[in-house]
Short mmCIF file of C-alpha atoms in Angstrom, two decimals:
data_model
loop_
_atom_site.label_atom_id
_atom_site.label_comp_id
_atom_site.label_asym_id
_atom_site.label_seq_id
_atom_site.Cartn_x
_atom_site.Cartn_y
_atom_site.Cartn_z
CA UNK A 1232 0.00 0.00 0.00
CA UNK A 1233 1.47 3.39 -0.95
CA UNK A 1234 1.05 6.38 1.35
CA UNK A 1235 1.13 9.73 -0.41
CA UNK A 1236 1.57 13.11 1.21
CA UNK A 1237 0.11 16.14 -0.56
CA UNK A 1238 0.87 19.83 0.00
CA UNK A 1239 -2.18 21.83 -1.00
CA UNK A 1240 -2.85 25.50 -1.67
CA UNK A 1241 -6.44 26.76 -1.77
CA UNK A 1242 -8.50 29.88 -1.96
CA UNK A 1243 -11.25 28.95 0.50
CA UNK A 1244 -13.61 31.75 -0.53
CA UNK A 1245 -16.08 29.47 -2.32
CA UNK A 1246 -15.97 26.58 0.16
CA UNK A 1247 -17.53 25.48 3.44
CA UNK A 1248 -14.08 24.72 4.83
CA UNK A 1249 -11.71 21.79 4.68
CA UNK A 1250 -13.74 19.03 6.25
CA UNK A 1251 -16.02 16.87 4.11
CA UNK A 1252 -19.72 17.26 5.01
CA UNK A 1253 -21.70 14.25 3.82
CA UNK A 1254 -21.84 14.30 0.02
CA UNK A 1255 -21.38 18.03 -0.22
CA UNK A 1256 -19.30 19.22 -3.09
CA UNK A 1257 -18.57 22.43 -1.24
CA UNK A 1258 -15.58 21.36 0.89
CA UNK A 1259 -11.92 21.17 -0.05
CA UNK A 1260 -11.53 17.64 1.31
CA UNK A 1261 -14.63 16.50 -0.61
CA UNK A 1262 -13.39 18.00 -3.89
CA UNK A 1263 -9.98 16.34 -3.60
CA UNK A 1264 -11.40 12.97 -2.51
CA UNK A 1265 -13.79 12.94 -5.45
CA UNK A 1266 -11.02 13.56 -7.99
CA UNK A 1267 -8.65 11.04 -6.35
CA UNK A 1268 -11.42 8.42 -6.33
CA UNK A 1269 -12.04 8.88 -10.05
CA UNK A 1270 -8.30 8.93 -10.73
CA UNK A 1271 -7.58 5.66 -8.92
CA UNK A 1272 -10.90 3.92 -9.55
CA UNK A 1273 -11.37 3.22 -5.83
CA UNK A 1274 -12.91 5.28 -3.05
CA UNK A 1275 -10.14 7.38 -1.48
CA UNK A 1276 -10.28 9.07 1.92
CA UNK A 1277 -7.71 11.68 2.75
CA UNK A 1278 -6.43 12.72 6.17
CA UNK A 1279 -5.78 16.44 6.57
CA UNK A 1280 -3.44 17.98 9.13
CA UNK A 1281 -6.54 19.63 10.58
CA UNK A 1282 -9.67 21.49 9.55
CA UNK A 1283 -9.74 24.99 8.20
CA UNK A 1284 -12.82 27.21 8.58
CA UNK A 1285 -15.33 28.09 5.87
CA UNK A 1286 -13.77 30.92 3.85
CA UNK A 1287 -10.25 30.44 5.24
CA UNK A 1288 -7.33 29.79 2.89
CA UNK A 1289 -4.23 27.62 2.80
CA UNK A 1290 -0.82 28.05 1.25
CA UNK A 1291 0.48 24.75 2.63
CA UNK A 1292 -2.22 22.45 3.98
CA UNK A 1293 -0.93 18.86 4.23
CA UNK A 1294 -2.94 15.67 3.76
CA UNK A 1295 -2.16 12.03 3.06
CA UNK A 1296 -3.97 9.12 1.43
CA UNK A 1297 -3.33 5.46 0.82
CA UNK A 1298 -3.64 3.79 -2.54
CA UNK A 1299 -2.62 0.71 -4.48
CA UNK A 1300 -2.47 2.74 -7.71
CA UNK A 1301 0.85 2.57 -9.52
CA UNK A 1302 0.55 5.94 -11.26
CA UNK A 1303 3.71 7.92 -10.82
CA UNK A 1304 3.64 11.12 -8.76
CA UNK A 1305 4.14 13.50 -11.69
CA UNK A 1306 1.21 11.90 -13.55
CA UNK A 1307 -0.94 12.18 -10.42
CA UNK A 1308 -0.08 15.85 -9.99
CA UNK A 1309 -0.89 16.60 -13.65
CA UNK A 1310 -4.24 14.85 -13.24
CA UNK A 1311 -5.05 16.77 -10.05
CA UNK A 1312 -4.08 20.13 -11.58
CA UNK A 1313 -6.21 19.36 -14.62
CA UNK A 1314 -9.37 18.21 -12.84
CA UNK A 1315 -9.46 20.14 -9.57
CA UNK A 1316 -11.08 23.59 -9.65
CA UNK A 1317 -8.53 26.35 -10.21
CA UNK A 1318 -8.80 27.54 -6.60
CA UNK A 1319 -7.44 24.22 -5.25
CA UNK A 1320 -3.88 23.36 -6.30
CA UNK A 1321 -1.88 20.32 -5.22
CA UNK A 1322 1.58 21.88 -5.16
CA UNK A 1323 3.59 18.82 -4.20
CA UNK A 1324 3.24 15.05 -3.89
CA UNK A 1325 5.63 12.86 -1.95
CA UNK A 1326 5.78 9.16 -1.15
CA UNK A 1327 6.00 8.67 2.65
CA UNK A 1328 6.23 5.66 5.01
CA UNK A 1329 2.95 3.80 5.55
CA UNK A 1330 2.71 4.91 9.20
CA UNK A 1331 2.80 8.65 8.31
CA UNK A 1332 -0.40 10.40 9.47
CA UNK A 1333 -0.91 14.04 8.45
CA UNK A 1334 -2.84 14.91 11.63
CA UNK A 1335 -1.20 12.82 14.38
CA UNK A 1336 2.33 13.60 13.24
CA UNK A 1337 1.94 17.35 12.71
CA UNK A 1338 4.56 18.83 15.05
CA UNK A 1339 3.71 22.50 14.51
CA UNK A 1340 1.78 24.83 12.22
CA UNK A 1341 2.14 28.30 10.89
CA UNK A 1342 -0.95 30.45 10.33
CA UNK A 1343 -1.06 33.96 9.04
CA UNK A 1344 -3.70 36.64 9.18
CA UNK A 1345 -3.96 39.65 6.84
CA UNK A 1346 -5.42 42.98 7.92
CA UNK A 1347 -5.94 45.78 5.36
CA UNK A 1348 -5.26 48.77 7.59
CA UNK A 1349 -6.33 51.86 5.63
CA UNK A 1350 -9.33 54.16 5.36
CA UNK A 1351 -9.73 53.31 1.67
CA UNK A 1352 -10.30 49.59 0.97
CA UNK A 1353 -8.58 47.65 -1.81
CA UNK A 1354 -10.56 46.45 -4.85
CA UNK A 1355 -8.21 43.47 -5.05
CA UNK A 1356 -7.98 40.68 -2.58
CA UNK A 1357 -10.67 42.03 -0.28
CA UNK A 1358 -11.58 38.37 0.17
CA UNK A 1359 -8.02 37.72 1.41
CA UNK A 1360 -7.91 40.26 4.23
CA UNK A 1361 -9.96 41.92 6.94
CA UNK A 1362 -10.53 45.65 6.51
CA UNK A 1363 -9.64 47.57 9.66
CA UNK A 1364 -9.56 51.30 8.89
CA UNK A 1365 -8.64 52.62 12.38
CA UNK A 1366 -5.19 53.37 13.78
CA UNK A 1367 -3.30 50.34 15.13
CA UNK A 1368 -0.30 50.77 17.41
CA UNK A 1369 2.24 48.11 16.41
CA UNK A 1370 4.28 48.44 19.64
CA UNK A 1371 1.23 47.66 21.76
CA UNK A 1372 0.35 44.73 19.48
CA UNK A 1373 3.90 43.37 19.76
CA UNK A 1374 3.61 43.59 23.55
CA UNK A 1375 0.35 41.59 23.38
CA UNK A 1376 1.98 39.00 21.12
CA UNK A 1377 4.92 38.51 23.49
CA UNK A 1378 2.40 37.73 26.25
CA UNK A 1379 0.63 35.15 24.05
CA UNK A 1380 3.86 33.35 23.17
CA UNK A 1381 4.71 30.39 25.42
CA UNK A 1382 2.76 27.53 27.01
CA UNK A 1383 -0.64 28.57 28.38
CA UNK A 1384 -4.18 27.31 28.84
CA UNK A 1385 -5.83 28.96 25.82
CA UNK A 1386 -9.44 28.04 26.71
CA UNK A 1387 -10.36 31.75 26.93
CA UNK A 1388 -9.12 32.16 23.32
CA UNK A 1389 -11.27 29.35 21.95
CA UNK A 1390 -14.87 28.75 20.90
CA UNK A 1391 -14.74 25.34 22.62
CA UNK A 1392 -17.20 24.66 25.40
CA UNK A 1393 -15.42 23.33 28.51
CA UNK A 1394 -13.44 20.38 27.29
CA UNK A 1395 -12.21 17.21 28.94
CA UNK A 1396 -9.14 17.32 26.74
CA UNK A 1397 -6.30 19.61 27.62
CA UNK A 1398 -6.60 23.15 26.31
CA UNK A 1399 -2.95 23.92 27.06
CA UNK A 1400 -1.03 24.84 23.94
CA UNK A 1401 2.40 26.23 23.10
CA UNK A 1402 2.93 29.18 20.78
CA UNK A 1403 6.50 29.53 19.59
CA UNK A 1404 6.40 32.84 17.79
CA UNK A 1405 4.12 35.64 16.65
CA UNK A 1406 5.43 38.25 14.22
CA UNK A 1407 3.90 41.39 12.72
CA UNK A 1408 5.02 42.87 9.41
CA UNK A 1409 3.66 45.82 7.46
CA UNK A 1410 3.79 45.93 3.64
CA UNK A 1411 2.12 49.15 2.61
CA UNK A 1412 -1.45 49.03 3.89
CA UNK A 1413 -1.32 45.31 4.61
CA UNK A 1414 -0.51 44.09 8.13
CA UNK A 1415 0.68 40.50 8.11
CA UNK A 1416 0.48 38.56 11.39
CA UNK A 1417 2.19 35.13 11.56
CA UNK A 1418 1.58 32.57 14.31
CA UNK A 1419 3.80 29.49 14.78
CA UNK A 1420 2.66 27.01 17.41
CA UNK A 1421 2.58 23.35 18.29
CA UNK A 1422 -1.19 23.27 18.19
CA UNK A 1423 -4.20 25.54 18.06
CA UNK A 1424 -7.69 25.21 19.54
CA UNK A 1425 -10.87 25.81 17.58
CA UNK A 1426 -10.97 29.49 16.44
CA UNK A 1427 -7.88 30.25 18.53
CA UNK A 1428 -5.99 32.23 15.88
CA UNK A 1429 -9.06 34.30 14.99
CA UNK A 1430 -9.81 35.12 18.66
CA UNK A 1431 -6.16 35.95 19.43
CA UNK A 1432 -6.24 38.25 16.38
CA UNK A 1433 -9.45 39.98 17.53
CA UNK A 1434 -7.80 40.54 20.91
CA UNK A 1435 -4.53 41.80 19.41
CA UNK A 1436 -6.51 44.29 17.27
CA UNK A 1437 -8.40 45.64 20.31
CA UNK A 1438 -5.07 46.15 22.06
CA UNK A 1439 -3.62 47.84 18.95
CA UNK A 1440 -6.68 50.10 18.74
CA UNK A 1441 -6.30 51.06 22.40
CA UNK A 1442 -9.61 49.69 23.67
CA UNK A 1443 -7.84 46.99 25.71
CA UNK A 1444 -4.50 47.03 27.57
CA UNK A 1445 -1.75 44.49 26.70
CA UNK A 1446 -1.82 43.29 30.36
CA UNK A 1447 -5.37 42.14 29.85
CA UNK A 1448 -3.98 39.05 28.06
CA UNK A 1449 -2.85 37.78 31.49
CA UNK A 1450 -6.36 38.32 32.86
CA UNK A 1451 -7.87 36.26 30.01
CA UNK A 1452 -5.42 33.42 30.74
CA UNK A 1453 -6.45 33.60 34.41
CA UNK A 1454 -10.22 33.74 33.91
CA UNK A 1455 -10.35 31.36 30.96
CA UNK A 1456 -13.57 33.09 29.93
CA UNK A 1457 -14.15 33.46 26.17
CA UNK A 1458 -16.14 36.67 26.50
CA UNK A 1459 -13.17 38.39 28.17
CA UNK A 1460 -11.19 38.11 24.91
CA UNK A 1461 -11.71 40.07 21.68
CA UNK A 1462 -13.98 39.29 18.74
CA UNK A 1463 -13.52 36.33 16.38
CA UNK A 1464 -12.20 38.09 13.27
CA UNK A 1465 -13.59 36.92 9.89
CA UNK A 1466 -12.12 33.80 8.30
CA UNK A 1467 -11.35 35.51 4.96
CA UNK A 1468 -8.05 36.93 6.33
CA UNK A 1469 -6.82 33.57 7.64
CA UNK A 1470 -4.23 31.38 5.90
CA UNK A 1471 -2.76 28.02 6.94
CA UNK A 1472 0.77 28.68 5.69
CA UNK A 1473 2.69 25.57 6.64
CA UNK A 1474 2.51 22.31 8.58
CA UNK A 1475 5.76 21.05 10.09
CA UNK A 1476 6.68 17.36 10.58
CA UNK A 1477 9.70 15.79 12.25
CA UNK A 1478 11.93 14.44 9.54
CA UNK A 1479 11.99 11.10 11.43
CA UNK A 1480 8.30 10.60 10.52
CA UNK A 1481 9.04 10.97 6.85
CA UNK A 1482 11.64 8.24 6.47
CA UNK B 627 -20.37 73.76 -12.30
CA UNK B 628 -17.84 71.66 -10.40
CA UNK B 629 -15.58 69.24 -12.28
CA UNK B 630 -14.41 66.28 -10.23
CA UNK B 631 -11.57 63.92 -11.07
CA UNK B 632 -11.70 60.39 -9.68
CA UNK B 633 -8.91 57.82 -9.42
CA UNK B 634 -10.44 54.36 -9.50
CA UNK B 635 -9.21 50.87 -8.70
CA UNK B 636 -11.19 47.86 -9.90
CA UNK B 637 -11.09 44.13 -10.16
CA UNK B 638 -12.60 43.71 -13.61
CA UNK B 639 -13.23 39.96 -13.27
CA UNK B 640 -17.02 40.28 -12.95
CA UNK B 641 -17.51 43.06 -15.52
CA UNK B 642 -17.93 43.53 -19.26
CA UNK B 643 -15.24 46.22 -19.22
CA UNK B 644 -15.14 49.93 -18.49
CA UNK B 645 -17.52 51.30 -21.11
CA UNK B 646 -21.24 51.57 -20.35
CA UNK B 647 -23.38 49.35 -22.63
CA UNK B 648 -26.95 50.62 -22.72
CA UNK B 649 -28.57 50.03 -19.34
CA UNK B 650 -26.32 47.15 -18.46
CA UNK B 651 -25.29 46.95 -14.86
CA UNK B 652 -22.24 44.92 -15.85
CA UNK B 653 -19.77 47.68 -16.70
CA UNK B 654 -17.58 49.73 -14.39
CA UNK B 655 -18.66 53.03 -15.92
CA UNK B 656 -22.34 52.04 -15.57
CA UNK B 657 -21.93 51.06 -11.90
CA UNK B 658 -20.23 54.33 -10.99
CA UNK B 659 -22.67 56.48 -12.99
CA UNK B 660 -25.63 54.82 -11.28
CA UNK B 661 -24.28 55.50 -7.80
CA UNK B 662 -23.26 59.09 -8.64
CA UNK B 663 -26.69 59.76 -10.12
CA UNK B 664 -28.41 58.56 -6.94
CA UNK B 665 -25.92 60.47 -4.80
CA UNK B 666 -26.44 63.81 -6.57
CA UNK B 667 -30.09 63.34 -7.55
CA UNK B 668 -29.30 64.14 -11.21
CA UNK B 669 -28.19 61.97 -14.09
CA UNK B 670 -24.37 61.92 -14.11
CA UNK B 671 -22.18 60.90 -17.04
CA UNK B 672 -18.52 60.22 -16.42
CA UNK B 673 -15.65 60.51 -18.87
CA UNK B 674 -12.98 57.82 -18.50
CA UNK B 675 -9.38 58.16 -19.66
CA UNK B 676 -10.16 55.28 -22.03
CA UNK B 677 -11.85 51.89 -22.14
CA UNK B 678 -10.55 48.79 -20.48
CA UNK B 679 -11.43 45.33 -21.80
CA UNK B 680 -13.90 42.87 -20.24
CA UNK B 681 -12.02 41.13 -17.42
CA UNK B 682 -9.15 43.63 -17.33
CA UNK B 683 -8.32 45.46 -14.09
CA UNK B 684 -7.26 48.94 -13.04
CA UNK B 685 -5.16 50.25 -10.20
CA UNK B 686 -5.45 53.84 -11.33
CA UNK B 687 -8.14 54.48 -13.95
CA UNK B 688 -9.04 58.18 -14.10
CA UNK B 689 -12.44 59.66 -14.89
CA UNK B 690 -14.14 63.01 -14.40
CA UNK B 691 -17.72 64.24 -14.03
CA UNK B 692 -19.50 67.55 -13.67
CA UNK B 693 -22.00 68.32 -10.98
CA UNK B 694 -23.74 71.20 -9.20
CA UNK B 695 -23.83 69.18 -5.96
CA UNK B 696 -22.19 70.90 -3.00
CA UNK B 697 -21.27 67.72 -1.11
CA UNK B 698 -17.68 67.87 0.01
CA UNK B 699 -15.17 65.44 -1.47
CA UNK B 700 -14.69 63.35 1.68
CA UNK B 701 -18.46 62.85 1.98
CA UNK B 702 -18.62 61.83 -1.69
CA UNK B 703 -15.80 59.33 -1.26
CA UNK B 704 -17.46 57.78 1.83
CA UNK B 705 -20.70 57.49 -0.12
CA UNK B 706 -18.97 55.84 -3.10
CA UNK B 707 -17.05 53.40 -0.89
CA UNK B 708 -20.26 52.48 0.91
CA UNK B 709 -22.48 51.95 -2.13
CA UNK B 710 -20.18 50.70 -4.88
CA UNK B 711 -19.52 46.96 -5.04
CA UNK B 712 -16.36 45.99 -3.14
CA UNK B 713 -14.44 45.32 -6.37
CA UNK B 714 -14.72 48.98 -7.48
CA UNK B 715 -13.01 51.50 -5.19
CA UNK B 716 -12.75 55.26 -5.75
CA UNK B 717 -9.34 55.87 -4.19
CA UNK B 718 -9.17 59.61 -4.64
CA UNK B 719 -11.35 62.59 -5.55
CA UNK B 720 -10.01 65.93 -6.61
CA UNK B 721 -11.60 69.21 -7.74
CA UNK B 722 -10.18 70.21 -11.16
CA UNK B 723 -10.69 73.11 -13.58
CA UNK B 724 -13.89 72.95 -15.61
CA UNK B 725 -12.00 72.35 -18.87
CA UNK B 726 -10.24 69.19 -17.58
CA UNK B 727 -11.16 66.13 -19.70
CA UNK B 728 -9.95 62.71 -18.53
CA UNK B 729 -9.61 61.35 -22.07
CA UNK B 730 -8.45 64.33 -24.16
CA UNK B 731 -5.90 65.44 -21.62
CA UNK B 732 -4.34 62.07 -20.81
CA UNK B 733 -0.66 62.58 -21.69
CA UNK B 734 0.50 59.01 -21.07
CA UNK B 735 -0.57 55.72 -19.50
CA UNK B 736 1.06 52.88 -17.69
CA UNK B 737 -0.26 49.35 -18.16
CA UNK B 738 1.07 46.20 -16.59
CA UNK B 739 0.64 42.56 -17.45
CA UNK B 740 1.16 39.64 -15.06
CA UNK B 741 2.33 36.22 -16.18
CA UNK B 742 2.44 33.28 -13.71
CA UNK B 743 5.47 31.47 -15.08
CA UNK B 744 5.57 28.07 -13.35
CA UNK B 745 4.50 24.49 -14.03
CA UNK B 746 2.25 24.52 -10.95
CA UNK B 747 -0.46 27.19 -11.02
CA UNK B 748 -1.38 29.39 -8.06
CA UNK B 749 -4.71 28.91 -6.26
CA UNK B 750 -4.70 32.63 -5.51
CA UNK B 751 -5.07 35.38 -7.97
CA UNK B 752 -5.36 33.11 -11.00
CA UNK B 753 -7.84 35.71 -12.24
CA UNK B 754 -5.08 38.34 -12.02
CA UNK B 755 -2.49 36.64 -14.21
CA UNK B 756 -1.98 34.49 -17.27
CA UNK B 757 -0.54 31.04 -16.64
CA UNK B 758 2.45 30.34 -18.88
CA UNK B 759 4.22 27.19 -17.67
CA UNK B 760 7.03 27.02 -20.28
CA UNK B 761 10.52 28.48 -20.05
CA UNK B 762 10.81 32.18 -20.90
CA UNK B 763 14.19 33.77 -21.70
CA UNK B 764 14.18 37.21 -20.09
CA UNK B 765 17.17 38.47 -22.14
CA UNK B 766 15.36 37.71 -25.40
CA UNK B 767 12.20 39.38 -24.09
CA UNK B 768 14.17 42.48 -23.08
CA UNK B 769 15.61 42.62 -26.59
CA UNK B 770 12.06 42.47 -28.02
CA UNK B 771 10.92 45.22 -25.64
CA UNK B 772 13.76 47.53 -26.66
CA UNK B 773 12.61 47.16 -30.28
CA UNK B 774 9.02 48.05 -29.35
CA UNK B 775 10.06 51.20 -27.47
CA UNK B 776 9.98 54.39 -29.56
CA UNK B 777 7.63 55.91 -32.13
CA UNK B 778 6.26 53.37 -34.63
CA UNK B 779 3.17 52.53 -36.64
CA UNK B 780 1.63 49.87 -34.37
CA UNK B 781 -1.18 48.80 -36.75
CA UNK B 782 0.25 45.23 -36.82
CA UNK B 783 -0.07 45.11 -33.02
CA UNK B 784 -3.71 46.08 -33.01
CA UNK B 785 -7.11 44.50 -33.59
CA UNK B 786 -8.19 47.59 -35.52
CA UNK B 787 -9.25 47.18 -39.10
CA UNK B 788 -7.42 49.63 -41.41
CA UNK B 789 -8.04 53.00 -39.89
CA UNK B 790 -8.23 56.52 -41.26
CA UNK B 791 -6.80 57.82 -38.03
CA UNK B 792 -3.10 57.59 -37.37
CA UNK B 793 -1.91 54.32 -35.85
CA UNK B 794 1.49 55.78 -34.97
CA UNK B 795 2.12 55.67 -31.22
CA UNK B 796 5.08 56.28 -28.91
CA UNK B 797 6.12 53.84 -26.22
CA UNK B 798 8.46 55.36 -23.66
CA UNK B 799 9.46 52.34 -21.64
CA UNK B 800 8.84 48.62 -21.17
CA UNK B 801 10.25 46.86 -18.09
CA UNK B 802 10.23 43.24 -16.96
CA UNK B 803 10.53 42.20 -13.31
CA UNK B 804 10.35 38.77 -11.72
CA UNK B 805 8.95 38.25 -8.19
CA UNK B 806 9.08 34.53 -7.52
CA UNK B 807 6.90 32.85 -10.14
CA UNK B 808 5.28 36.10 -11.23
CA UNK B 809 6.62 38.00 -14.24
CA UNK B 810 5.55 41.62 -14.20
CA UNK B 811 5.65 43.55 -17.50
CA UNK B 812 5.10 47.32 -17.40
CA UNK B 813 4.38 49.48 -20.47
CA UNK B 814 4.50 53.29 -20.39
CA UNK B 815 3.37 55.06 -23.54
CA UNK B 816 1.69 58.17 -24.86
CA UNK B 817 -1.16 56.16 -26.31
CA UNK B 818 -2.18 52.62 -27.11
CA UNK B 819 -4.31 51.18 -29.92
CA UNK B 820 -7.13 48.68 -29.36
CA UNK B 821 -5.66 45.44 -27.87
CA UNK B 822 -2.13 46.75 -28.43
CA UNK B 823 -0.74 45.82 -24.99
CA UNK B 824 -2.21 42.32 -25.18
CA UNK B 825 -0.84 41.70 -28.69
CA UNK B 826 2.60 43.08 -27.81
CA UNK B 827 2.57 40.75 -24.78
CA UNK B 828 1.64 37.71 -26.90
CA UNK B 829 4.51 38.58 -29.24
CA UNK B 830 6.99 39.13 -26.38
CA UNK B 831 6.02 35.72 -24.93
CA UNK B 832 6.60 33.96 -28.26
CA UNK B 833 10.03 35.57 -28.42
CA UNK B 834 10.76 34.56 -24.81
CA UNK B 835 9.67 31.00 -25.57
CA UNK B 836 11.97 30.87 -28.61
CA UNK B 837 9.28 30.36 -31.28
CA UNK B 838 9.91 33.82 -32.74
CA UNK B 839 13.14 35.85 -33.09
CA UNK B 840 13.45 39.34 -31.52
CA UNK B 841 14.23 40.77 -35.01
CA UNK B 842 10.78 39.73 -36.12
CA UNK B 843 9.40 42.81 -34.34
CA UNK B 844 10.91 44.91 -37.16
CA UNK B 845 9.18 42.72 -39.74
CA UNK B 846 5.80 43.25 -38.04
CA UNK B 847 6.35 47.02 -38.08
CA UNK B 848 7.17 46.77 -41.79
CA UNK B 849 4.28 44.54 -42.84
CA UNK B 850 1.68 46.07 -40.51
CA UNK B 851 -0.16 42.74 -40.66
CA UNK B 852 -1.90 41.66 -37.46
CA UNK B 853 -1.46 37.95 -38.16
CA UNK B 854 2.33 38.34 -38.24
CA UNK B 855 2.32 39.24 -34.53
CA UNK B 856 1.69 36.91 -31.56
CA UNK B 857 -1.60 35.96 -29.93
CA UNK B 858 -3.82 38.37 -27.99
CA UNK B 859 -3.15 37.24 -24.41
CA UNK B 860 -6.17 37.03 -22.05
CA UNK B 861 -7.45 40.22 -20.42
CA UNK B 862 -7.31 38.80 -16.87
CA UNK B 863 -3.56 39.58 -16.59
CA UNK B 864 -3.94 43.22 -17.71
CA UNK B 865 -3.95 46.22 -15.36
CA UNK B 866 -4.28 49.92 -16.14
CA UNK B 867 -1.85 51.16 -13.49
CA UNK B 868 -1.75 54.89 -13.97
CA UNK B 869 -2.88 57.75 -16.22
CA UNK B 870 -0.59 60.77 -16.42
CA UNK B 871 -1.73 64.37 -16.96
CA UNK B 872 0.29 67.54 -17.43
CA UNK B 873 0.12 69.56 -14.24
CA UNK B 874 -0.90 72.60 -16.34
CA UNK B 875 -4.25 70.86 -17.09
CA UNK B 876 -4.98 70.51 -13.39
CA UNK B 877 -4.71 74.13 -12.35
#
């Protein structure tokens, strides 16, 4: 049995998110599974590194699937590029050991979030960013980010109801870069709870706008209460940039 | 009578081009005229610097209109941003002398064309570029561009049937830049014939691909025959970046 790892880029604007929903044709996973099933002549299920929200994008989602097909990887990629919609692109295919599992073995992920920070919106890529016209103080936002980095219980930054599973996660790095009117936030962490990036972003923006103090991050960690944190920013600005695996899992 | 100059950015993907077609709601000019007419309470006609093709984009189209309205410019811009579709943005409004005419007074224009030059397409912005997966030799393309620069009869690079008007135009500069997989071609000239940028681009790509020699540009100038030149590349990669006016027209 071959195990094949895919690196996938998608514009999520037209989709209900990554995860297949019944027979719906409106999910990224569903679209890819349908094409792979036709390609191989057997029903294929793929395992993604994790879900992405309706409307969110990916530059490097990872998924794997098992098959007995003997098509070579270049042929498979050509087929996928030809038959997938143009907003879903399989950028890379790689043969991996049979035990490789795109979700269980994901060691870390990088997400980014784009904010268009100007009074006048952009006619281009408005579905790839969140329009925030007000002033944002980058020093204050950096202070907030440095408080988020580290190992914490992120339950207050999640849409999860109280969970029996641990809600402790580790964030390795958060960076902020400005390119013209576009603010680019990047989050690298070992794991993220449901909606965690979008709620951290909403909180960082309130701190940047001055309606919340950077110290308040500590209070949210202490209370663990979702409503203490900022809004859940829209999914259209969110990108799953990269999924990291230990090289030992790939050999 | 006030005369107001607008600088407009649009994603042309959903439209039939700049120029109003009867009552159609599917042109950029039509959309803007409708909103301005509601805003001022009188029928407004706008004069664009020139047409753009169905599917082509603009980062800096210029148009002007006359009105007796006494709304201030900031109020007008807020109104336009609020009521225009999100893919049409009026970036700037300026009060100009009554004689200013966006088409007659345009001294030069800058267009750009985007080519995604990689075997694997991009899931993002595929409606903002033309996918050309083959090898392109930038030195050969630069040689072609240097032959296009200058004052020539461009009838062979146009979709015009034989014209009584002059088809002599002057191109000031053509530059090529690569950013990752994206090739960015910029054309500055005093005027362009119908489809001229797209036909020059198709010819430059054939030269870059090696199916045509750079010298062949001279032959197309000599023959003036459209079919001697390259294909008309798709409009989705074309942007009207900027329209230049003499400062004496603005005072």
